[in-house]
Coordinates of C-alpha atoms in Angstrom, one line a residue:
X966 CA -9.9 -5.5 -0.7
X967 CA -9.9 -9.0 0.9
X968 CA -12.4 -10.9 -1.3
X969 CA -11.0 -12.7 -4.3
X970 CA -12.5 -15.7 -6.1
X971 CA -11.9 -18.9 -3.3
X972 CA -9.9 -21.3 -5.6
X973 CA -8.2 -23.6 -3.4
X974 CA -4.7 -24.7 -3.7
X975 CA -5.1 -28.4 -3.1
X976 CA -8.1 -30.2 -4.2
X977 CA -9.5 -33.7 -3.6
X978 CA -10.7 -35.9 -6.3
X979 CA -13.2 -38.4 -5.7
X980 CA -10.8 -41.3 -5.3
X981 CA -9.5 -39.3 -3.0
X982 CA -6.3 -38.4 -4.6
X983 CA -4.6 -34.9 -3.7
X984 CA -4.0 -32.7 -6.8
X985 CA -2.3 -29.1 -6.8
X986 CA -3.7 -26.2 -8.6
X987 CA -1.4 -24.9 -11.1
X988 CA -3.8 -22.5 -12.8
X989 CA -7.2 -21.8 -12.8
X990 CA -9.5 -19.9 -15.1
X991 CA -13.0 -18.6 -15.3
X992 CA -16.1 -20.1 -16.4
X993 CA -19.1 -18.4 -17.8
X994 CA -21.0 -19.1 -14.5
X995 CA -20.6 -18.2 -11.1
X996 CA -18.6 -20.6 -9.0
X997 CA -17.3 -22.6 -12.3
X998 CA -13.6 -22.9 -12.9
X999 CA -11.6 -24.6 -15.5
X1000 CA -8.4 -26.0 -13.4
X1001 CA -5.4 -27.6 -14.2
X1002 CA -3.5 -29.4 -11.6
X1003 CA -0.3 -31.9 -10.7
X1004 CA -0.5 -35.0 -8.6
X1005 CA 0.3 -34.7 -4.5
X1006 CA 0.7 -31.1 -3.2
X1007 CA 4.3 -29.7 -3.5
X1008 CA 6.4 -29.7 0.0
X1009 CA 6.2 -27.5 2.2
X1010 CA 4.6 -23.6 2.2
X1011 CA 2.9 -22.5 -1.1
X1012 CA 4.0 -19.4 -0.6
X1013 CA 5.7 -17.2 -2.8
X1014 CA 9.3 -19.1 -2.7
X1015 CA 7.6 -22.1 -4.8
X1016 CA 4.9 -21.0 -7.0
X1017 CA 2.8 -23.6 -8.4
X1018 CA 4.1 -22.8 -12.1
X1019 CA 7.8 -22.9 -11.0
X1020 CA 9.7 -25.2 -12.9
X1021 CA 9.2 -29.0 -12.7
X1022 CA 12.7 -29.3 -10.9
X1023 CA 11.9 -27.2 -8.1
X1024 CA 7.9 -28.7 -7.8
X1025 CA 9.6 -31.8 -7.5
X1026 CA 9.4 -35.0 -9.7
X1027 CA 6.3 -36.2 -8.0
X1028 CA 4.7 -32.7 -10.0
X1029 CA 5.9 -33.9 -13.5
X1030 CA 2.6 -34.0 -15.8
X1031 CA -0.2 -32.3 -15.7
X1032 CA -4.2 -32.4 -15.6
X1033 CA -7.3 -30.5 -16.5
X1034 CA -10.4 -30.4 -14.2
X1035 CA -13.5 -28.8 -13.3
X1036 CA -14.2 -27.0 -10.0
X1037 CA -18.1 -26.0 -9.7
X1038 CA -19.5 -24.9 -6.8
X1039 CA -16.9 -26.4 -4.4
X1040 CA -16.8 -30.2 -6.7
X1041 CA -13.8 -31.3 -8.1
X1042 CA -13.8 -33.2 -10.8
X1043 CA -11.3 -34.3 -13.5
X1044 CA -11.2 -34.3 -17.1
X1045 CA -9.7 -37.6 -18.6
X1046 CA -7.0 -37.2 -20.7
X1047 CA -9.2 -38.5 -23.6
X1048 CA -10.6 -34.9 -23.6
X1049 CA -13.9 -35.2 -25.5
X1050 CA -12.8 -32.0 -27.5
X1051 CA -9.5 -32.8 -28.0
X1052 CA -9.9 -36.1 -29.6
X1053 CA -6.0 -36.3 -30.6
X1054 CA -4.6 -36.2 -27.1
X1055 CA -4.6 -39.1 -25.9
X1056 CA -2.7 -40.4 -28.6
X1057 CA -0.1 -37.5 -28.5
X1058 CA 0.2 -38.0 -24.9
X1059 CA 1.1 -41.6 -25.3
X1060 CA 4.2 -40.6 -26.8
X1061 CA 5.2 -37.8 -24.1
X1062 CA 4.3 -35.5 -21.3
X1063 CA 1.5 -33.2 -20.9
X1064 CA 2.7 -29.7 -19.7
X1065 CA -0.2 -27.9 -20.4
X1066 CA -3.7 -29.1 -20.5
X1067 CA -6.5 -26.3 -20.1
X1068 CA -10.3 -28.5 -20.5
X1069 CA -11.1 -28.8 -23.6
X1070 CA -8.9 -26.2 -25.2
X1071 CA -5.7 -27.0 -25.5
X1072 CA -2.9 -28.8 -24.5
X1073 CA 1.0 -29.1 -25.1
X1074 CA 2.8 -32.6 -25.0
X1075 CA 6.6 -32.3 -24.4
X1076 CA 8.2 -35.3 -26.9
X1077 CA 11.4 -35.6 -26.8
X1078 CA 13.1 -33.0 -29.0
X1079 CA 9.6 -31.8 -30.1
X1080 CA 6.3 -29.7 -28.3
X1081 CA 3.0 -31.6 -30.0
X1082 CA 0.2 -28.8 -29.2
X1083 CA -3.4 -30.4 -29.5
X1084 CA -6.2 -28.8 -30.5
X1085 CA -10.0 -28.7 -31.5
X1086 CA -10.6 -29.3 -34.8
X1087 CA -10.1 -26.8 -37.5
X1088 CA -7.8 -25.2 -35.2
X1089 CA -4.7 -26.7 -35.9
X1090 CA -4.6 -24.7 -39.6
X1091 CA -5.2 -21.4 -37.7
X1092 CA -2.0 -22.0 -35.6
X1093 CA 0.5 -23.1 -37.9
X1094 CA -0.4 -20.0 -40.5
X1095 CA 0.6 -17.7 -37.5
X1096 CA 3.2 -19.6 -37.0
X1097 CA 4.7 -19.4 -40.5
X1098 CA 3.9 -16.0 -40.6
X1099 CA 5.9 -14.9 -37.5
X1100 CA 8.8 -16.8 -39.8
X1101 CA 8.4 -14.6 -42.4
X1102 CA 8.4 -11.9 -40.6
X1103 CA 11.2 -12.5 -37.9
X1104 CA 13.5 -14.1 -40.9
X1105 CA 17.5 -13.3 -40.5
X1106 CA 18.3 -15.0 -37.4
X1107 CA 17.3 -12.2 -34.9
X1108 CA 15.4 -14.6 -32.9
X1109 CA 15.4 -18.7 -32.6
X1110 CA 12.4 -19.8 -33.0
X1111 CA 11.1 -23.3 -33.1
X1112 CA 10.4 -24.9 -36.2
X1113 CA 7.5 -26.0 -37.7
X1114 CA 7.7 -29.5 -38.4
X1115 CA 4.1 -31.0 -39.1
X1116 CA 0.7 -29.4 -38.7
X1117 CA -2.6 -31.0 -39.1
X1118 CA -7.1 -30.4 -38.3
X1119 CA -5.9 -30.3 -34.2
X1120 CA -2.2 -30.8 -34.1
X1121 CA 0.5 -28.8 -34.5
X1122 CA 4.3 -29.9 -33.7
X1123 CA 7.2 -27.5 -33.3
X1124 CA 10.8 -28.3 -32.4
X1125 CA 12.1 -27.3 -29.2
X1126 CA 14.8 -24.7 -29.1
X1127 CA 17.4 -24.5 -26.2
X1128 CA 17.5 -22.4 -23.0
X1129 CA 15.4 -21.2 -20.1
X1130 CA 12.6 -18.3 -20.0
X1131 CA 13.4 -14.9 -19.0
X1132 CA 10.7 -15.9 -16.1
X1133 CA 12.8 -18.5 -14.7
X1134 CA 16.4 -16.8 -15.1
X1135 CA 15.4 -13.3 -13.4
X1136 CA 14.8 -15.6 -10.3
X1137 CA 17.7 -17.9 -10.5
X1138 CA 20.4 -16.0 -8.3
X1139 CA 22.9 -18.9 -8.6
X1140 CA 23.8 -19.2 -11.9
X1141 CA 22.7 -15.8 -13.5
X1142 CA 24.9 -12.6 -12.0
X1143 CA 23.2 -9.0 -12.5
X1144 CA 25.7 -8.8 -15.5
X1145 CA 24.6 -11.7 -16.9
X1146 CA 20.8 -10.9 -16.5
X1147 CA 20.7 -7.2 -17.8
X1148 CA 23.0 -9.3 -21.3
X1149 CA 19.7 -11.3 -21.8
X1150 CA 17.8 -8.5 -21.8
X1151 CA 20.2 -6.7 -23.8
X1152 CA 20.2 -9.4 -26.5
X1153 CA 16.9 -9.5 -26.3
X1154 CA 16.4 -5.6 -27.0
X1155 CA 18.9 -5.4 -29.7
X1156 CA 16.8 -8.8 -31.1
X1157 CA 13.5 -7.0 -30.9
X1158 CA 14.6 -3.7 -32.7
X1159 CA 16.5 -5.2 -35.4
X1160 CA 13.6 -7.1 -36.3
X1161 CA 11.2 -4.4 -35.7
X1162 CA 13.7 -2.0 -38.4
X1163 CA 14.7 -4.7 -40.8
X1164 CA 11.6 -5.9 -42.3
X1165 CA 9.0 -2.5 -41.9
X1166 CA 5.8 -3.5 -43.4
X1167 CA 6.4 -6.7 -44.0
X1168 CA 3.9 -8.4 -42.0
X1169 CA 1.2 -6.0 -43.8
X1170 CA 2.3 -7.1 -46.7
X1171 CA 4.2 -10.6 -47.5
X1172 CA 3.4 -12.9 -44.8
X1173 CA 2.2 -16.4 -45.6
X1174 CA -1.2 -15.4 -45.0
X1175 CA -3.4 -11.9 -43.5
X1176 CA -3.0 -11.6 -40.1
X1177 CA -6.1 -10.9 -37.9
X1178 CA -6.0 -7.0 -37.0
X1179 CA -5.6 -5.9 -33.3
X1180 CA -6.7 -2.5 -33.1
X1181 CA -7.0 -0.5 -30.0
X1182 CA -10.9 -1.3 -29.8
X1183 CA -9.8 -5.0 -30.0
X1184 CA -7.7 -4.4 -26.5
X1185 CA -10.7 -2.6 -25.3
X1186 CA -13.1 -5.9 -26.1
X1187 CA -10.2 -8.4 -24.3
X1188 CA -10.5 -5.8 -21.6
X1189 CA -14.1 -6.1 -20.7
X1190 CA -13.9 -9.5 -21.5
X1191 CA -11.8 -10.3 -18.1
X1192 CA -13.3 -7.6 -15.9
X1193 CA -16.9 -9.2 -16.8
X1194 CA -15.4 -12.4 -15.4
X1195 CA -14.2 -10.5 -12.8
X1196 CA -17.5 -9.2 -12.0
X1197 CA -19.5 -12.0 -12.7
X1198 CA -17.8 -14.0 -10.4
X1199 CA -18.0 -11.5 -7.7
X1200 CA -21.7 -10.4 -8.7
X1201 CA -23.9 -10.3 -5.1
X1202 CA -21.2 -10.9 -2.8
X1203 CA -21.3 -8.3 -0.4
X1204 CA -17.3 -8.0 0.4
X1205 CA -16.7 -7.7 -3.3
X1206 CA -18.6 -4.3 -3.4
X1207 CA -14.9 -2.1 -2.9
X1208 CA -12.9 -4.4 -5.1
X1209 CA -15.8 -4.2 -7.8
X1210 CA -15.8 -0.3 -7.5
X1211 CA -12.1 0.2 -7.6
X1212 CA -12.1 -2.2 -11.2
X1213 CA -15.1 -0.9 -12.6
X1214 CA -12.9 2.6 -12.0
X1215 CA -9.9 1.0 -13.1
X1216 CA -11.3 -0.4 -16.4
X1217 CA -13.2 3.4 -17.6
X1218 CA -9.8 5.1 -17.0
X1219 CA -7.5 2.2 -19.2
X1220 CA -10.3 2.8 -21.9
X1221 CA -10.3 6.0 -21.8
X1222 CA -6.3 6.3 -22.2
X1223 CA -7.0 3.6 -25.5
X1224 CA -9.9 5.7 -27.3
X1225 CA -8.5 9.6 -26.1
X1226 CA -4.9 9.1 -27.9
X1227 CA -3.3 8.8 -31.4
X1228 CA -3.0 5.2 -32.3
X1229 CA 1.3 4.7 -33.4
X1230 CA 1.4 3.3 -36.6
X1231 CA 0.7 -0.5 -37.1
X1232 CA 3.1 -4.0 -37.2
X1233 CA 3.4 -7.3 -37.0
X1234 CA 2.6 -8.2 -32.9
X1235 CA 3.3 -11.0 -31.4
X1236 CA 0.4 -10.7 -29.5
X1237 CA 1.4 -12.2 -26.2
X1238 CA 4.7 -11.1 -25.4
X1239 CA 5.6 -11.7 -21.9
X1240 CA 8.8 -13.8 -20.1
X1241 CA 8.3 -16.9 -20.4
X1242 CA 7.8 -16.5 -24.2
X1243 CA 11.6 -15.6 -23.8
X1244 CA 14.6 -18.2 -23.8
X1245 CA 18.0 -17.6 -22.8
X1246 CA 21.1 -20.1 -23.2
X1247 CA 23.3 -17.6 -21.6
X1248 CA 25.5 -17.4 -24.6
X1249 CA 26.1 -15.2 -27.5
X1250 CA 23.6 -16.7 -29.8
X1251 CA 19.9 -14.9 -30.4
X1252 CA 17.5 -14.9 -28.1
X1253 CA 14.7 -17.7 -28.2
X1254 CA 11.3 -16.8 -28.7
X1255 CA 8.0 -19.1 -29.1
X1256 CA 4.5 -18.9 -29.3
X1257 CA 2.8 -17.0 -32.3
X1258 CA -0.6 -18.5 -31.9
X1259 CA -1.7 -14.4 -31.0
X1260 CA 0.1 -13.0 -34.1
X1261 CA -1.4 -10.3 -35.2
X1262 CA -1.2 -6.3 -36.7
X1263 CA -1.3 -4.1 -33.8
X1264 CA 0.4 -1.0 -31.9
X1265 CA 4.1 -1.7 -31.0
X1266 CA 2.3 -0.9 -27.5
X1267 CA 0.9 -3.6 -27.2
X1268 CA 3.5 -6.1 -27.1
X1269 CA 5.8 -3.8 -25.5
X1270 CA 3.4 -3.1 -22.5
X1271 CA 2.5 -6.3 -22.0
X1272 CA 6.0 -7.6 -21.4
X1273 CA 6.4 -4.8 -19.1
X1274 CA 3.2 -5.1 -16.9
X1275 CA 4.1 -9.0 -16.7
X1276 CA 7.4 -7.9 -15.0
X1277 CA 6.1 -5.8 -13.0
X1278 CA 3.7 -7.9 -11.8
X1279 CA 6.8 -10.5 -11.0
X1280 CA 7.9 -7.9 -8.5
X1281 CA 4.7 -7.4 -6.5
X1282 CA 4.7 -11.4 -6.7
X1283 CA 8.6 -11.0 -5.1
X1284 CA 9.7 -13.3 -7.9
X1285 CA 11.5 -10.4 -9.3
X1286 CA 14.0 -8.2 -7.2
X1287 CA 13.2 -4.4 -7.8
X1288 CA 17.2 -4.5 -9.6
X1289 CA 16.2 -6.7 -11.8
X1290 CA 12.8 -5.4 -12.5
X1291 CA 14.7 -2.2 -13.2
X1292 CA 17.1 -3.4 -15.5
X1293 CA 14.5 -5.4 -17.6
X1294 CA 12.2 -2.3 -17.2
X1295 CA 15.1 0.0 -18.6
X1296 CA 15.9 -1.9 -21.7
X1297 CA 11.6 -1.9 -22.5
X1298 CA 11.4 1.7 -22.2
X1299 CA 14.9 2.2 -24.5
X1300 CA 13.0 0.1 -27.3
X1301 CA 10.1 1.5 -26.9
X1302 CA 12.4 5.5 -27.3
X1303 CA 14.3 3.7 -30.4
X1304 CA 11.0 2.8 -32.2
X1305 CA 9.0 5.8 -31.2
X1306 CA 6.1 4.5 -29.9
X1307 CA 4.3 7.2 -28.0
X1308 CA 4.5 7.6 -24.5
X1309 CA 0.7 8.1 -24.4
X1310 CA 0.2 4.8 -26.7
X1311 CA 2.3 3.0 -24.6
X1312 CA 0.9 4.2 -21.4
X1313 CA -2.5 3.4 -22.5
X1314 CA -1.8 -0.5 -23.7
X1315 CA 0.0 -0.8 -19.9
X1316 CA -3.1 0.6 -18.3
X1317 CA -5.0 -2.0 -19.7
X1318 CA -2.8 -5.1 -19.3
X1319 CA -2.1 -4.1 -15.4
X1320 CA -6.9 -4.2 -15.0
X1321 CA -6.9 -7.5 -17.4
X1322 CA -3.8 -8.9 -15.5
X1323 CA -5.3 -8.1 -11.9
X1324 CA -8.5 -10.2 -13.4
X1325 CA -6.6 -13.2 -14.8
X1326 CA -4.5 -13.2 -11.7
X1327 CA -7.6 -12.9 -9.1
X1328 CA -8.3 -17.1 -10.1
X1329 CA -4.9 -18.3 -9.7
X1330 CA -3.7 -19.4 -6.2
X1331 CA -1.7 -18.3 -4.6
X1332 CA -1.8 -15.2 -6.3
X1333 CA -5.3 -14.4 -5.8
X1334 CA -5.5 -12.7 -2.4
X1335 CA -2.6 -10.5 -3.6
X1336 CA -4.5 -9.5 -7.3
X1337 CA -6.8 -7.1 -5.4
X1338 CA -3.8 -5.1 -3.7
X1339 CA -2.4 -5.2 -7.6
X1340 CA -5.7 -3.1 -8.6
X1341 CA -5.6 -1.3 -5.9
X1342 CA -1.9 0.3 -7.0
X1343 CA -2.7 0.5 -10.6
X1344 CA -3.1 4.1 -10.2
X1345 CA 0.1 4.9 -8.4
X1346 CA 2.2 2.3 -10.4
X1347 CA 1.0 3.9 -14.0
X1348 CA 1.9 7.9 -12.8
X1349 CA 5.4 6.5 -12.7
X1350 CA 5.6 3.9 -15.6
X1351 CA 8.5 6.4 -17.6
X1352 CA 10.7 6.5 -13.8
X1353 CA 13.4 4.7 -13.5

């Protein structure tokens, strides 16, 4: 399937500034992106040894901060940092560096010691509840998590905790050995099933406030949701007929595998689980983990899979080595045995994340020419998703 949504990787502002795409995602029309980007291209080939999300050390000072703009219909355009819909960021970033900026979303400012995450209005509340309530719920020190240290309408600020993501360590060959990489994951496992055993129930029923429910029909409406960006993105083009098949295909067989099975019984999710929600010091204390804006009751599945399916997806992108995908892999599949989610459930929830991912992936250079060869394996990858 060679079509894919044309998001370039360098685009040109109308001062005629180069800016790098870092990520990209759909808008509700044809042609429309929301971008975020960094100043000058990075050196050299994009390719796949410096991703445009690597860390700012690798991208090079010259990428340090980061942008929000607009690409329709082949215009660039930028979105200045007094974001009409963010109304406190300029102010936060005044004080610090943005690292995340998607148009008039959200963005995160990196302060010092502290992550300042704007807002719209009204939103702010939303995301320190969750917040509090992954607190509750994760209490006795089997994860560190950052604290919540003031919260207001649009803004939310969180301390920062030490380490690196699991994302960045599985491809750093110098300083992490294979021992030392399959003990993050270890810690991690132990972490996540201590957690998962100490405190059963207890995000149903003494968290600081009622968690939004995330049912299997609610993955089934997130799943649609991307493939009908997908499609509308695609719609008329004649070289997207295949690639439209093959997800339309794709999509009916991850729903089916959600609605035809058992549902395991519910818990606390984080709702976004993936590596670079991970942090490692590579020492003996717990595991790092950050970003409970998605918490939520759901499936074990759900979080499981999705963790899973990201890694996975690092080793088509060769930012994983099939050792370490194997070793991460194994430790997954062990905590998924130990708290007895279902190998159908599980299956299902990973059937879904590898259509939604291949659709999320699809608008991100470089990635997007390879997204369609993603799809196109879901098949064969899923038939062997218990193999090690």
């Amino acid at each position: 399937m060679s079509w894919h949504p044309d998001i370039p990787l360098q685009l040109t502002d109308a001062a005629g500034a180069l800016w790098q795409v870092r990520r990209a995602w759909p808008e509700k029309s044809a042609g429309e992106y929301s971008v975020e980007v960094v100043p000058r291209p990075a050196p050299a080939s994009p390719g796949f040894e410096t991703p445009p999300d690597a860390p700012a050390a690798k991208r090079g000072r010259a990428a340090a901060g980061v942008r929000a703009g607009h690409v329709r219909h082949g215009m660039f355009s930028l979105v200045p940092l007094a974001d009409p819909r963010l109304p406190s960021l300029a102010a936060a970033a005044a004080g610090g560096e943005v690292v995340v900026h998607r148009a008039h979303k959200r963005a995160v400012v990196h302060a010092g010691d502290r992550y300042i995450k704007v807002l719209r209005p009204g939103y702010g509340l939303r995301v320190a509840e969750s917040h509090a309530s992954a607190a509750d719920v994760l209490a006795g020190g089997f994860f560190d998590t950052p604290r919540l240290l003031a919260s207001w309408s649009d803004v939310v600020v969180f301390s920062s905790i030490p380490g690196r993501s699991y994302l960045e360590l599985g491809q750093d060959h110098t300083t992490v050995t294979e021992a030392g990489y399959a003990a993050m994951w270890g810690a991690w496992s132990r972490a996540w099933v201590t957690a998962a055993r100490a405190a059963p129930g207890r995000a149903l029923r003494t968290t600081a406030v009622a968690l939004p429910e995330h049912p299997a029909g609610a993955e089934v409406d997130t799943l649609r949701r991307w493939t009908g960006h997908w499609l509308t993105h695609s719609d008329g083009i004649p070289e997207a007929s295949q690639a439209r098949a093959a997800l339309l295909a794709q999509r009916d067989h991850a729903v089916g595998l959600l609605v035809s099975s058992r549902p395991d019984p519910p818990a606390w999710a984080h709702g976004d689980l993936h590596d670079k929600q991970l942090l490692s010091s590579g020492g003996p204390g717990a595991p790092g983990l950050v970003d409970f804006d998605g918490s939520c009751i759901a499936e074990p599945a759900l979080d499981l899979a999705n963790l899973d399916v990201h890694l996975e997806l690092r080793r088509l992108q060769h930012r994983l080595t099939v050792r370490r995908y194997r070793i991460a892999h194994g430790h997954i599949l062990a905590v998924a045995e130990q708290l007895r989610v279902s190998p159908e459930r599980f299956a299902a929830y990973a059937a879904a994340t590898r259509v939604r991912l291949a659709c999320l992936y699809a608008f991100r250079p470089p990635w997007g020419p390879d997204a369609g060869d993603y799809l196109v394996r879901v098949r064969t990858l899923s038939e062997s998703y218990y193999v090690m």
